[in-house]
Short mmCIF file of C-alpha atoms in Angstrom, two decimals:
data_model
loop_
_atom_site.label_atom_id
_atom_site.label_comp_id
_atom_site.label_asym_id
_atom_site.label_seq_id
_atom_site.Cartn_x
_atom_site.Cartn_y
_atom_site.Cartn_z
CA UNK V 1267 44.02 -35.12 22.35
CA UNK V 1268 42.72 -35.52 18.80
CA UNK V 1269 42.77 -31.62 17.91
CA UNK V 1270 46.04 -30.02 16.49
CA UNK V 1271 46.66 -26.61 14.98
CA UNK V 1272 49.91 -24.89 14.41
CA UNK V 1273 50.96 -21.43 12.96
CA UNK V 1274 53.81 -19.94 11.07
CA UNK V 1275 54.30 -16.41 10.17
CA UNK V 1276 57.51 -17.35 7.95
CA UNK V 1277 57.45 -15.11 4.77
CA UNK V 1278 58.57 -18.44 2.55
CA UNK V 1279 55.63 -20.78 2.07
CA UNK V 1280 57.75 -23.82 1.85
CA UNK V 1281 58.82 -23.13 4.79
CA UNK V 1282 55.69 -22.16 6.78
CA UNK V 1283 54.46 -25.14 5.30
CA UNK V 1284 56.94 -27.31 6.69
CA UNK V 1285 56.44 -25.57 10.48
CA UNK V 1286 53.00 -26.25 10.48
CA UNK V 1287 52.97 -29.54 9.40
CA UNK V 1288 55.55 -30.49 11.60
CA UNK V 1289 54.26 -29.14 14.51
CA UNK V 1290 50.75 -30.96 13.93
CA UNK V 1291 52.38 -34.06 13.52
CA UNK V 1292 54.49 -33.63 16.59
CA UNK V 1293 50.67 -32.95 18.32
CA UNK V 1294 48.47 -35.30 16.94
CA UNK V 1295 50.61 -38.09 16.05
CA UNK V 1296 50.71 -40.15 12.80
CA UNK V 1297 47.01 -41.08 12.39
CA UNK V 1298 45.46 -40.01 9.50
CA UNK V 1299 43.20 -37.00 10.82
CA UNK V 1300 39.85 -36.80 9.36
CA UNK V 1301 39.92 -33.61 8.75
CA UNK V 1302 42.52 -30.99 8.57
CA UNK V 1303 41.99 -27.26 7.35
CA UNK V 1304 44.13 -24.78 5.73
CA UNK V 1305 44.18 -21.05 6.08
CA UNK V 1306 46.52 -18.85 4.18
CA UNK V 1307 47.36 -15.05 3.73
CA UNK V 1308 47.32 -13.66 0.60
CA UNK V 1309 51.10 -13.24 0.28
CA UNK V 1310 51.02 -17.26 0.31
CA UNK V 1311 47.27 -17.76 -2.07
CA UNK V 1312 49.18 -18.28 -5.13
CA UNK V 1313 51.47 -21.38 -3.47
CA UNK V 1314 47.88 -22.81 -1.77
CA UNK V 1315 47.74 -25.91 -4.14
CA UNK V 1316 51.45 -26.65 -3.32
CA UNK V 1317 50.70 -25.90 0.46
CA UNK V 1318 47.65 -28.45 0.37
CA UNK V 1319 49.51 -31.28 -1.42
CA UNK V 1320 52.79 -31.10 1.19
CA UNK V 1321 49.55 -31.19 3.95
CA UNK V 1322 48.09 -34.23 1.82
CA UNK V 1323 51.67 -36.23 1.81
CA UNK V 1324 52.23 -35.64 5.27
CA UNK V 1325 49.11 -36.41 7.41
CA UNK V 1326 46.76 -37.84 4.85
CA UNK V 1327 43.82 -36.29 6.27
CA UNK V 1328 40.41 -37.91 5.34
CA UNK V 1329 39.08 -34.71 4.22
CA UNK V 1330 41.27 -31.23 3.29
CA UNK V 1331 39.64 -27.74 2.87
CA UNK V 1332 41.76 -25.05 2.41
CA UNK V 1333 41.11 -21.02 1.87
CA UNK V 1334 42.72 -17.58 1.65
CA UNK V 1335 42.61 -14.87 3.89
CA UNK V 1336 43.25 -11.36 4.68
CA UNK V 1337 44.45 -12.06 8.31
CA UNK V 1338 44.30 -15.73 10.10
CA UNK V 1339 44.44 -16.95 13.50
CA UNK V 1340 46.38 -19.70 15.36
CA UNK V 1341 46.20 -20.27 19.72
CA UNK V 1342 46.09 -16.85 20.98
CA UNK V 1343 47.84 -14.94 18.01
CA UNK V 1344 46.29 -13.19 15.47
CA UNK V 1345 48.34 -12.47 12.14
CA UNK V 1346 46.42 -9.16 10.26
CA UNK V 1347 47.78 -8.31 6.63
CA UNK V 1348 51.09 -10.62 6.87
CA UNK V 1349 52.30 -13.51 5.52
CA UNK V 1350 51.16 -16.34 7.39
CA UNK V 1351 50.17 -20.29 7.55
CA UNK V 1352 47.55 -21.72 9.74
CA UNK V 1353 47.02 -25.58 9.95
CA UNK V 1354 44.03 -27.04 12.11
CA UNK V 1355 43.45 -30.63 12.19
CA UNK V 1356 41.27 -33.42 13.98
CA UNK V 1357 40.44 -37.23 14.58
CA UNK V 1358 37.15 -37.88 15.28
CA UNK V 1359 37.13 -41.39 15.52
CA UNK V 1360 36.32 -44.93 13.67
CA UNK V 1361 33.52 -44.14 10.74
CA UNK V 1362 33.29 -40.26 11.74
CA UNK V 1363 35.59 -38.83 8.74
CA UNK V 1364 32.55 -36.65 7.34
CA UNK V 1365 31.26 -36.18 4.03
CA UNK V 1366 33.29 -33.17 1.66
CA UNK V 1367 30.93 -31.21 -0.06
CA UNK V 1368 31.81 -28.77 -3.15
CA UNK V 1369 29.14 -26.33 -4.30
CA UNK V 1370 29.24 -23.88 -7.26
CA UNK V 1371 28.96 -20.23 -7.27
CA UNK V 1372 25.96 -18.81 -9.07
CA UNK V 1373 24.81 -19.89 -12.30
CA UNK V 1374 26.81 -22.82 -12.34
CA UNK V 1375 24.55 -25.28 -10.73
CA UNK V 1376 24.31 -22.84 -7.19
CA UNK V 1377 21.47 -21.97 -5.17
CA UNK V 1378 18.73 -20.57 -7.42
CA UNK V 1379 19.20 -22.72 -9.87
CA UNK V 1380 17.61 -25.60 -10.88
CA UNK V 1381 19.82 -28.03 -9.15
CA UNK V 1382 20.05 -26.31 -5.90
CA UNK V 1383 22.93 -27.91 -3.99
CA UNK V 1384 20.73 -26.74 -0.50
CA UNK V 1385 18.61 -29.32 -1.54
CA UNK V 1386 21.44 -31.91 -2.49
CA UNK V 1387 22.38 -31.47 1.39
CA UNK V 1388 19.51 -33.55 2.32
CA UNK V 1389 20.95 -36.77 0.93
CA UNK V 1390 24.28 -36.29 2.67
CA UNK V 1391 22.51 -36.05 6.13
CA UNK V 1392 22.01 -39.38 7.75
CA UNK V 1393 18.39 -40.44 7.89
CA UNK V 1394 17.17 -40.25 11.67
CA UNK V 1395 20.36 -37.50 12.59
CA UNK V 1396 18.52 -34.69 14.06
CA UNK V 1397 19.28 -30.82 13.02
CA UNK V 1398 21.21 -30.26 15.97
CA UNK V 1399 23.43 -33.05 15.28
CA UNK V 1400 23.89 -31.86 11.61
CA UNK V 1401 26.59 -29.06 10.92
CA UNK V 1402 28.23 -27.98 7.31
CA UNK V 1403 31.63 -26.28 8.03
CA UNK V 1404 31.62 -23.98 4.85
CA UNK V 1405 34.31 -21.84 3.35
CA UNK V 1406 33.01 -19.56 0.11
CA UNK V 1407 34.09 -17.08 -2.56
CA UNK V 1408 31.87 -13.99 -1.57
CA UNK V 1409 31.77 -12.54 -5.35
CA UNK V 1410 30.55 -16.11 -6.76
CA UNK V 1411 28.15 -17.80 -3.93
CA UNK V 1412 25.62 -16.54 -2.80
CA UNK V 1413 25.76 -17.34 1.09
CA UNK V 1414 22.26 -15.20 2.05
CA UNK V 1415 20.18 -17.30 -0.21
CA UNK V 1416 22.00 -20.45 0.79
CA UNK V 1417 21.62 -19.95 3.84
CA UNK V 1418 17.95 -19.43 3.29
CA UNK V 1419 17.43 -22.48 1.34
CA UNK V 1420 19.15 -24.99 3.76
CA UNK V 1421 16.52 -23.75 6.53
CA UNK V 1422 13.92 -24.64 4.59
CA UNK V 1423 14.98 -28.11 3.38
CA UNK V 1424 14.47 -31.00 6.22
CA UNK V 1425 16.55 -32.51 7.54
CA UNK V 1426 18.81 -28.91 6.86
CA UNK V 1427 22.17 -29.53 8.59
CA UNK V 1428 23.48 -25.83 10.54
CA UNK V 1429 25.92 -24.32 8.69
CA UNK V 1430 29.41 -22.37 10.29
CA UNK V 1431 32.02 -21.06 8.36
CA UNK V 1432 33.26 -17.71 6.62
CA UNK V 1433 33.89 -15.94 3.51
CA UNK V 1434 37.22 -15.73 1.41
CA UNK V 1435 38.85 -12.25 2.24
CA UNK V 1436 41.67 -12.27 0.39
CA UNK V 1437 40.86 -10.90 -2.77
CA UNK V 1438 38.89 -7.50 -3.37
CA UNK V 1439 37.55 -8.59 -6.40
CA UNK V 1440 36.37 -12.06 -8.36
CA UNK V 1441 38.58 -14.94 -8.96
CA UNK V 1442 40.89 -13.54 -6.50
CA UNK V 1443 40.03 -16.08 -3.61
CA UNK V 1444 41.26 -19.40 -3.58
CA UNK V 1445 39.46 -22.46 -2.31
CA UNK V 1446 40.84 -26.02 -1.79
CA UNK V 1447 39.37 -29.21 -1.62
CA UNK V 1448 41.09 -32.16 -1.06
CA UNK V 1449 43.50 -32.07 -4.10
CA UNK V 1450 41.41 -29.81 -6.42
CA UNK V 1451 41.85 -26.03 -5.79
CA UNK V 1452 39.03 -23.17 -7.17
CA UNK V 1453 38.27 -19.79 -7.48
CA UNK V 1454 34.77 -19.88 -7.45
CA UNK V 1455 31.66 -20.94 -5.03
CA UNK V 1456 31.90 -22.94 -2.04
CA UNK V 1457 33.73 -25.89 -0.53
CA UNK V 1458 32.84 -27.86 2.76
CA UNK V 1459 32.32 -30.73 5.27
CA UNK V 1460 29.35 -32.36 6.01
CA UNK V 1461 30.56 -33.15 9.89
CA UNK V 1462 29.48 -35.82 11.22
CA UNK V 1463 27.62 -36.47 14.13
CA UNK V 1464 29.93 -38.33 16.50
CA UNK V 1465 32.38 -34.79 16.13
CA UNK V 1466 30.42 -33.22 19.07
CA UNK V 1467 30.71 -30.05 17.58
CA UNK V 1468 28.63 -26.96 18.58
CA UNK V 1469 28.31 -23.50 16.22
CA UNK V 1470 28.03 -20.19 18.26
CA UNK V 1471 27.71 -16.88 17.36
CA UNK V 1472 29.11 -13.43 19.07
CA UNK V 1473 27.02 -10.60 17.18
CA UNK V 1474 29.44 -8.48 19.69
CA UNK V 1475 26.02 -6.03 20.47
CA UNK V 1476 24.07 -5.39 22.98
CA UNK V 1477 20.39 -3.89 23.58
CA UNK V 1478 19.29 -0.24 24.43
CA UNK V 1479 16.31 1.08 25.06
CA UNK V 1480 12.88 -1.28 25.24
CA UNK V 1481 11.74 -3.92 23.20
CA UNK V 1482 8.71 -3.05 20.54
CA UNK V 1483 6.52 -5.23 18.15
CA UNK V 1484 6.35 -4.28 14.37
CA UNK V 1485 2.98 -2.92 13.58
CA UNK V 1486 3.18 -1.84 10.22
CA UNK V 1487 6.15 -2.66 8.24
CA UNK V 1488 6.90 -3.13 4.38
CA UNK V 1489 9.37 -4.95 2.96
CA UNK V 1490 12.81 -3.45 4.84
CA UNK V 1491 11.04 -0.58 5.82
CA UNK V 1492 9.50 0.23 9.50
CA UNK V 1493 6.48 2.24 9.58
CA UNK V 1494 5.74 1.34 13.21
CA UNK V 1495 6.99 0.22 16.67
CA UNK V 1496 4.02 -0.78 19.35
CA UNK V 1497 1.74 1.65 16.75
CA UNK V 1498 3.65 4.67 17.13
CA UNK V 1499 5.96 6.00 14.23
CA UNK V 1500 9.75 4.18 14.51
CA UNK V 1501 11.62 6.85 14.18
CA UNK V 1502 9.44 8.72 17.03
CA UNK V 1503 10.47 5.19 19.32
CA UNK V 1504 14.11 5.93 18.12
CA UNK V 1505 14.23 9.37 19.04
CA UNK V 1506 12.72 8.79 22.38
CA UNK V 1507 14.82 6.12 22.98
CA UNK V 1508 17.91 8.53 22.23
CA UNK V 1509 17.01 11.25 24.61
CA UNK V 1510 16.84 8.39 27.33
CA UNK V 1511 20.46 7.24 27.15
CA UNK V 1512 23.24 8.36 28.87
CA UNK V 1513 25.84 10.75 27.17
CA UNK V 1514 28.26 7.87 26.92
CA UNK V 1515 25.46 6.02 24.96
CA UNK V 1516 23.94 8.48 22.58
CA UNK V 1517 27.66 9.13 21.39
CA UNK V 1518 28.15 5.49 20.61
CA UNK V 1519 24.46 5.41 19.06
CA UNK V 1520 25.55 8.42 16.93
CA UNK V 1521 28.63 6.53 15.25
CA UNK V 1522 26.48 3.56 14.37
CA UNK V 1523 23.08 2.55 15.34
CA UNK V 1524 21.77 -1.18 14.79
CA UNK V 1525 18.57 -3.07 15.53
CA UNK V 1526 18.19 -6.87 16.94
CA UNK V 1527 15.07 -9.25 15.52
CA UNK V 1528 13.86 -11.43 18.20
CA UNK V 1529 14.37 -15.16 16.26
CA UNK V 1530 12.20 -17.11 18.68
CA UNK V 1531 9.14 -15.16 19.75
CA UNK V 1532 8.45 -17.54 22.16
CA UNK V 1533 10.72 -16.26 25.11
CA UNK V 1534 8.88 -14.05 27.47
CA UNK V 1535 12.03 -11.94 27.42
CA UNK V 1536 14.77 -10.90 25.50
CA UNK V 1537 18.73 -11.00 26.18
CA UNK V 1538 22.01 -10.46 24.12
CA UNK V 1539 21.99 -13.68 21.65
CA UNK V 1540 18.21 -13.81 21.09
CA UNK V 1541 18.73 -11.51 18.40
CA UNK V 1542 19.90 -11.01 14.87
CA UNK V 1543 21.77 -8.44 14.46
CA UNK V 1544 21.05 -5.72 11.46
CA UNK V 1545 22.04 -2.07 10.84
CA UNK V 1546 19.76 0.56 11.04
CA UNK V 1547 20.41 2.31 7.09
CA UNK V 1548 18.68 5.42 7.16
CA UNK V 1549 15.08 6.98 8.55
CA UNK V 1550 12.35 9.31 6.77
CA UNK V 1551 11.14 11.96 9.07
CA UNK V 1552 7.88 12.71 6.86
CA UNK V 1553 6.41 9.22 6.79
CA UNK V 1554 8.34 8.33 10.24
CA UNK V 1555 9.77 5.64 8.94
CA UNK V 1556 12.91 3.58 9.11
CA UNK V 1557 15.22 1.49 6.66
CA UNK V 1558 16.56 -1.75 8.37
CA UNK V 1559 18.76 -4.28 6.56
CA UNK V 1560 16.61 -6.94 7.34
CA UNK V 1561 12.91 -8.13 6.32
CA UNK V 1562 10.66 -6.46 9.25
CA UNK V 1563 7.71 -8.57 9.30
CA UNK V 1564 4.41 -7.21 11.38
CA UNK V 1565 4.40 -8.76 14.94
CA UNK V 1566 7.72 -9.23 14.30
CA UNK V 1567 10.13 -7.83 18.26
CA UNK V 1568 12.54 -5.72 17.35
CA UNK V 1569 15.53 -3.98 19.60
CA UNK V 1570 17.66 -1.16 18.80
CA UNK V 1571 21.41 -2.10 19.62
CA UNK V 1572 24.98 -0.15 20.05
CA UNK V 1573 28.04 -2.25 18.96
CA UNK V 1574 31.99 -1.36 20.53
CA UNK V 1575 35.00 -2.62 21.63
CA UNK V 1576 33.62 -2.96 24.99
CA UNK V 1577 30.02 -4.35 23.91
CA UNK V 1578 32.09 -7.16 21.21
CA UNK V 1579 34.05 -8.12 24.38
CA UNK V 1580 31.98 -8.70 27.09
CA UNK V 1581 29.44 -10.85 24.06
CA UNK V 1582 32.25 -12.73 22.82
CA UNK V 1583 33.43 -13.77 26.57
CA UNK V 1584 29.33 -14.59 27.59
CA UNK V 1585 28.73 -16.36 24.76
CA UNK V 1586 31.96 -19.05 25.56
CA UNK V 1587 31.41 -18.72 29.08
CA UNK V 1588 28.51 -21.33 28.97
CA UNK V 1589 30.44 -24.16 26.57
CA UNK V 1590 33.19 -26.50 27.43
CA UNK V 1591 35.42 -27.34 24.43
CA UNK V 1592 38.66 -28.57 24.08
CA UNK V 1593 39.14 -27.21 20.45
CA UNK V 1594 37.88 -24.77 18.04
CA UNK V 1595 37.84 -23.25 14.49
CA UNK V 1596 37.46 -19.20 14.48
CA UNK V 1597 35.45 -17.19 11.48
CA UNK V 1598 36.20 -13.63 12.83
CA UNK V 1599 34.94 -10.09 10.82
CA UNK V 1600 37.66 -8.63 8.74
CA UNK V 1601 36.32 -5.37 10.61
CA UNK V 1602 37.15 -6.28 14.20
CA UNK V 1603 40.93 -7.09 15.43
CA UNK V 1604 43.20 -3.67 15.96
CA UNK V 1605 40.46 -1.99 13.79
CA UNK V 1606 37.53 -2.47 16.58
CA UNK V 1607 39.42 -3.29 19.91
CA UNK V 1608 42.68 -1.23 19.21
CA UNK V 1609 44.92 -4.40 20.60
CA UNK V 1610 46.40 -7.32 18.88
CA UNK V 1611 45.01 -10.79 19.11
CA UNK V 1612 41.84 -9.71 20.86
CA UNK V 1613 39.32 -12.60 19.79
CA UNK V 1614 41.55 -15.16 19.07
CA UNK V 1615 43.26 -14.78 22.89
CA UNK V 1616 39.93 -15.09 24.59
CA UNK V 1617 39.01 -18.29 22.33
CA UNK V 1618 42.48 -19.95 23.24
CA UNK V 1619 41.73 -19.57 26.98
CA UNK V 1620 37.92 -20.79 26.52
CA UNK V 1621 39.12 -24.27 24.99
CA UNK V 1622 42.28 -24.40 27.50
CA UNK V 1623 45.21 -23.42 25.02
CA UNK V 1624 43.49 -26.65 23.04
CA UNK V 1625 44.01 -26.68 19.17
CA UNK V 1626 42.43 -23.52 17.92
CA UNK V 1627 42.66 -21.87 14.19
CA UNK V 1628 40.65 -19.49 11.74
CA UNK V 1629 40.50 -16.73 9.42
CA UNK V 1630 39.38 -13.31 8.94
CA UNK V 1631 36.16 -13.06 7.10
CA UNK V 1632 34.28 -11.04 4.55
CA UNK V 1633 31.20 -12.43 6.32
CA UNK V 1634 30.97 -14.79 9.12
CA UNK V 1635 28.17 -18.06 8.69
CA UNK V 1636 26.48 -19.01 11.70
CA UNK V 1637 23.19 -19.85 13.45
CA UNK V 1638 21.18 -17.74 15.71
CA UNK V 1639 18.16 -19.07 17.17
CA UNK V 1640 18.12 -22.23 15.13
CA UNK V 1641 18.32 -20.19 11.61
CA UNK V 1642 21.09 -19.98 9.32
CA UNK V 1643 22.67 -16.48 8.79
CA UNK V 1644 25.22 -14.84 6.87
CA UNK V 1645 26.56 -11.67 9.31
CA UNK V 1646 28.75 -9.02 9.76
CA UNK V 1647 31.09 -7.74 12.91
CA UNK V 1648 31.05 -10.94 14.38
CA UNK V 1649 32.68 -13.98 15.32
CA UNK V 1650 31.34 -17.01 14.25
CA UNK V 1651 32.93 -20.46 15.49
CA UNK V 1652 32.77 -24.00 15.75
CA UNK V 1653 33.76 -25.51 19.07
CA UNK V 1654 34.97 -29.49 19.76
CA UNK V 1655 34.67 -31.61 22.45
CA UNK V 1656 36.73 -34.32 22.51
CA UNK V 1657 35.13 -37.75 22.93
CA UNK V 1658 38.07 -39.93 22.26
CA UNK V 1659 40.44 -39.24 24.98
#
């Protein structure tokens, strides 16, 4: 198999370092990888540089990205708030080693200014490669890049590659994160690979929601705020839609209510992963109105949705039920693990058993990038990730 990934919880860094290298190497042999990636805890963000260049010496990966973490993944474990050292790496074959990308945070030549890098992606994507053939694995500083606008911009360039990846979490405020690319290490924007066609790789999104209630077009909407839902008051839909739910279901509604937009208004109907997921931020019973953190565009379908243990599970299992990989690369919300599902390991078990105990790695997010519907988006609560399918063996 070209896929590896290995993971050490030893408090020392040298010496997770040397674990996880060595147990890569033992996997995927002595051929340069094209890519490996690096994800560290915070106990170990200060020693990332050194981590990357012992990685470097030893498998002389084509490309190397590296990031802090809150909590990171490895197989089926999950390590939340501990020391820790995960190491993913892959071959992708002759000419496939993929193009590393570095973009600054804000004001330093990011998106919004004059040289937006969204717009330098279009040169790195091979003329005739189609967008589903095109995906940036991104890793980013949250408090220096910002991913919404990105995100925005790469839609609207053409070719725009997809984009997967997360945000730094290991810092709660800026220049905390660390980023690594290749041999140079910042604290600051965004660092990446352009992946290359021939890496079969797929990007899939668990929101972990799913719908209640009906289905209603925006008639009269204003910037983030819904007037109307099929030209009767929102909050009037909301309430009615309330009082039709089961006990079980208004309680869960009552700790946190959140509303899907319908990305492709083609469909003649609507299931779990046509949506993007928003939360539902307040209502105005005078005007009838309510606040949704999303633009809500007239003739616009949107979905009221209930988000729990139970809800995240069954999406996160549907969603990989219909892929085959051998290998993956897991952007998980800081917010789920023992905080949403009460267990340890949840997400990362049921990814480990969708690619066959095949290499699997990732991180804990302060955002999760991912596409839904064909658009880039920067979300919450979910898991994004990036799945393999290995053409070489």
């Amino acid at each position: 198999m070209p896929f590896a990934a290995a993971l050490s919880e030893h408090p020392l860094a040298t010496q997770a370092t040397g674990e996880v290298v060595g147990q890569v190497l033992e996997r995927l042999g002595h051929r340069p990888p094209d890519l490996a990636v690096l994800f560290v805890t915070e106990a170990h963000g200060g020693a990332l540089e050194d981590i990357g260049a012992t990685v470097r010496a030893a498998l002389e990966p084509a490309s190397l990205l590296g990031v802090t973490a809150v909590s990171v993944t490895g197989g089926p474990r999950e390590v939340e708030q501990r020391p820790a050292v995960a190491l993913w790496a892959a071959r992708f074959g002759p000419g496939r080693a993929g193009t590393a990308v570095r973009l600054p945070g804000a004001g330093a030549g990011g998106p919004g200014d004059p040289d937006d890098p969204a717009q330098a992606l279009v040169g790195l994507v091979p003329p005739g490669t189609g967008r589903e053939d095109a995906l940036l694995l991104l890793l980013a500083d949250p408090f220096s890049f910002p991913a919404d606008a990105f995100a925005r911009a790469v839609d609207e360039t053409r070719p725009g590659p997809r984009v997967a990846g997360g945000l730094a979490s290991a810092a709660r405020g800026p220049g905390g994160n660390r980023l690594l690319l290749d041999d140079r290490r910042y604290d600051d924007g965004a660092v990446g690979v352009l992946l290359p066609a021939g890496a079969a790789a797929t990007a899939v999104v668990s929101q972990g929601c799913r719908p209640i209630g009906d289905p209603f077009v925006v008639t009269r909407a204003e910037g983030q705020v819904v007037y109307e839902l099929g030209g009767r008051p929102a909050l009037t839909r909301l309430e009615e839609m309330v009082a039709s739910l089961s006990p079980d279901e208004r309680a869960l509604a009552a700790r946190g209510l959140h509303i899907g937009r319908v990305i492709d208004e083609r469909r003649v109907e609507f299931e779990r992963g046509d949506f993007l997921i928003r939360g539902v931020l307040g209502a105005d019973r005078e005007s009838g109105a309510i606040a949704i953190g999303d633009r809500a565009e007239v003739g616009a379908t949107l979905q009221f949705q209930v988000r729990d243990a139970d809800a995240a599970d069954e999406d996160l299992r549907e969603i990989l039920a219909g892929h085959d990989a051998d290998a993956a690369l897991l952007f998980t919300c800081n917010g789920r693990g023992r905080h949403l599902f009460g267990i340890d390991d949840h997400d990362a078990t049921i990814l480990d058993a969708a690619v066959d105990g095949g290499a699997s790695a990732g991180m804990f997010c302060a955002g999760e990038l991912g596409p839904v519907g064909g658009q880039n988006f920067v979300h919450g609560f979910t898991a994004s990730m990036i799945l393999f399918t290995d053409r070489l063996g």
